[in-house]
């Protein structure tokens, strides 16, 4: 990770004032009121600190403690951070971060400048350091975050700083976000601001959400959180603001929040609100939310509301909500009611209430499930119920699963038993898996089981795999799944085993799988091992797997490694051995920087992989920035690649702007593709304005026979 740190004078100033600053001000622990999770708002990134917990030493003792405590080193912080991106952070980690003064924070960030935040440990430590810095010196933290050179790392640093400032000073956070010039950096900052300022600055958050320039309007769950807060404080304001929302998804989220929140506080007003809505779809949605909320406190009142909901998906959803809650509270009363429903509604009520009933009476739930008609829609309930039951009584759960008639239901139930046994008793899970019969369709289970088993008894796990009667492909997949799981816990042992396999095809597949599993935990270590231990095609395939895994979290680092790995290879070799990597990098990168991703893509050799990658990227880009995608397509040279990309663009705009879609269709070079593009462009247009669509087709640059075929296909 290359970080452009502030000038030396800034660091000198930070170091010079750090201790005095902490002594005079202390760490601000707060009271938890700004914690996004306390407000029901999910954080944009895994949390990097515990909010609402004051520093144990009140700030004055923190700098002394930070100087002497061994937990202040980068190595110890990495150890405390744990490995997985989503894993929980310990109180010891938070305590070690809080014990640091600003000089130590600055020093650690300088040390991290040479590391990669694609490593989950570095990522967590970096975010925590920026968050802690922002607690005591928000302006200094903001300056340092903006000075980070790598775009992905800068996004992460800015998000951490903005998240913290949003809790303490939302007005300043908004001002900082709005002052950003780079659109993609700004979007990352907007996410952080919206996640943390909803409770303290709802008006500012709504304005930020509704501004299309921020590129966040599609994140509709924010509207639910915001209107939930508003309804709790002032229902009239929330209802009035509902009328300001234009997007369908945003309005639905807000409507659901108002109805659910009102139902908890004032059920009768919630019912009156639902009945007052003019739109039948809005009314049904609100009634569903109110009914679902009332089930817990007043199931009889919820049943009365059900009488006002006509047959259809809304009624089915409400029946499901009522049964799910009621079966958990009073199974006998709920079952008596369910038996009065039509057969189709009984099926829906039972299928969606089984999980809740399982908590109260697992055997009754299993008995009910067994009486229901066989259906592929029910198969996953067998898996869930068996998993749940195995945690309570493995022998009874397995006996029930094995008593079921052969078919999807029995298979899913036994799978549920296996999944529950995996971690604590993998040998028992293996026994159940063999009783099912392992084949190419379920061989993934071998890897899951053995991946845990090798940690407890390596010889037994590997002996079990060797004794399986699987064909070549099945055995390769079984071993590949095993080492992928194994590498997440003991990568060196998994690597040693994979590299020592005798069969070339099995070894190559196992190494690729092992590298993929290792990369999810420690990409740098996986890279170093690959470069030191592999050569030729085997190295290239392993690097391909490594780069793909890195691209999920750090596109820029993936691009850098891609360049190193493909240096000296011919375009044909790149396309053959790294073509799928090109697609994955551009797909991940394009989620936050489509312009940068397309620029990189166009620097790659022409070919099928590049063409497919560009099409996919333009398709996803157009979903939220149609103009930006169209501007890029205009830069493409005439040819087959451009024709294919234009086809994707037409699909994205033909509903919203059929005239523009038609204009693009006419620009397709190949005549047969142009005819097909024009046909697709006028499909919707002919329904809205048949005269204009017909005239456009007749004036198109096509032979008369093709024009007639298009007009015939659209009913003109």
XYZ file of C-alpha atoms in Angstrom, residues 574-576 578-583 601 605-614 641:
21
model
C -2.497 -13.993 -21.726
C -5.935 -14.706 -23.173
C -5.596 -18.442 -22.512
C -5.385 -15.079 -17.593
C -8.483 -14.291 -19.651
C -10.945 -15.040 -16.846
C -8.855 -12.855 -14.554
C -9.333 -9.898 -16.900
C -13.084 -10.342 -16.623
C -9.438 -3.011 -20.160
C -4.904 -7.186 -26.148
C -8.013 -7.496 -28.306
C -9.827 -10.788 -28.186
C -12.832 -12.681 -26.914
C -12.044 -12.174 -23.224
C -11.609 -8.415 -23.566
C -14.793 -8.123 -25.593
C -16.807 -10.099 -23.013
C -15.301 -8.057 -20.188
C -16.147 -4.736 -21.835
C -16.281 -5.346 -30.266
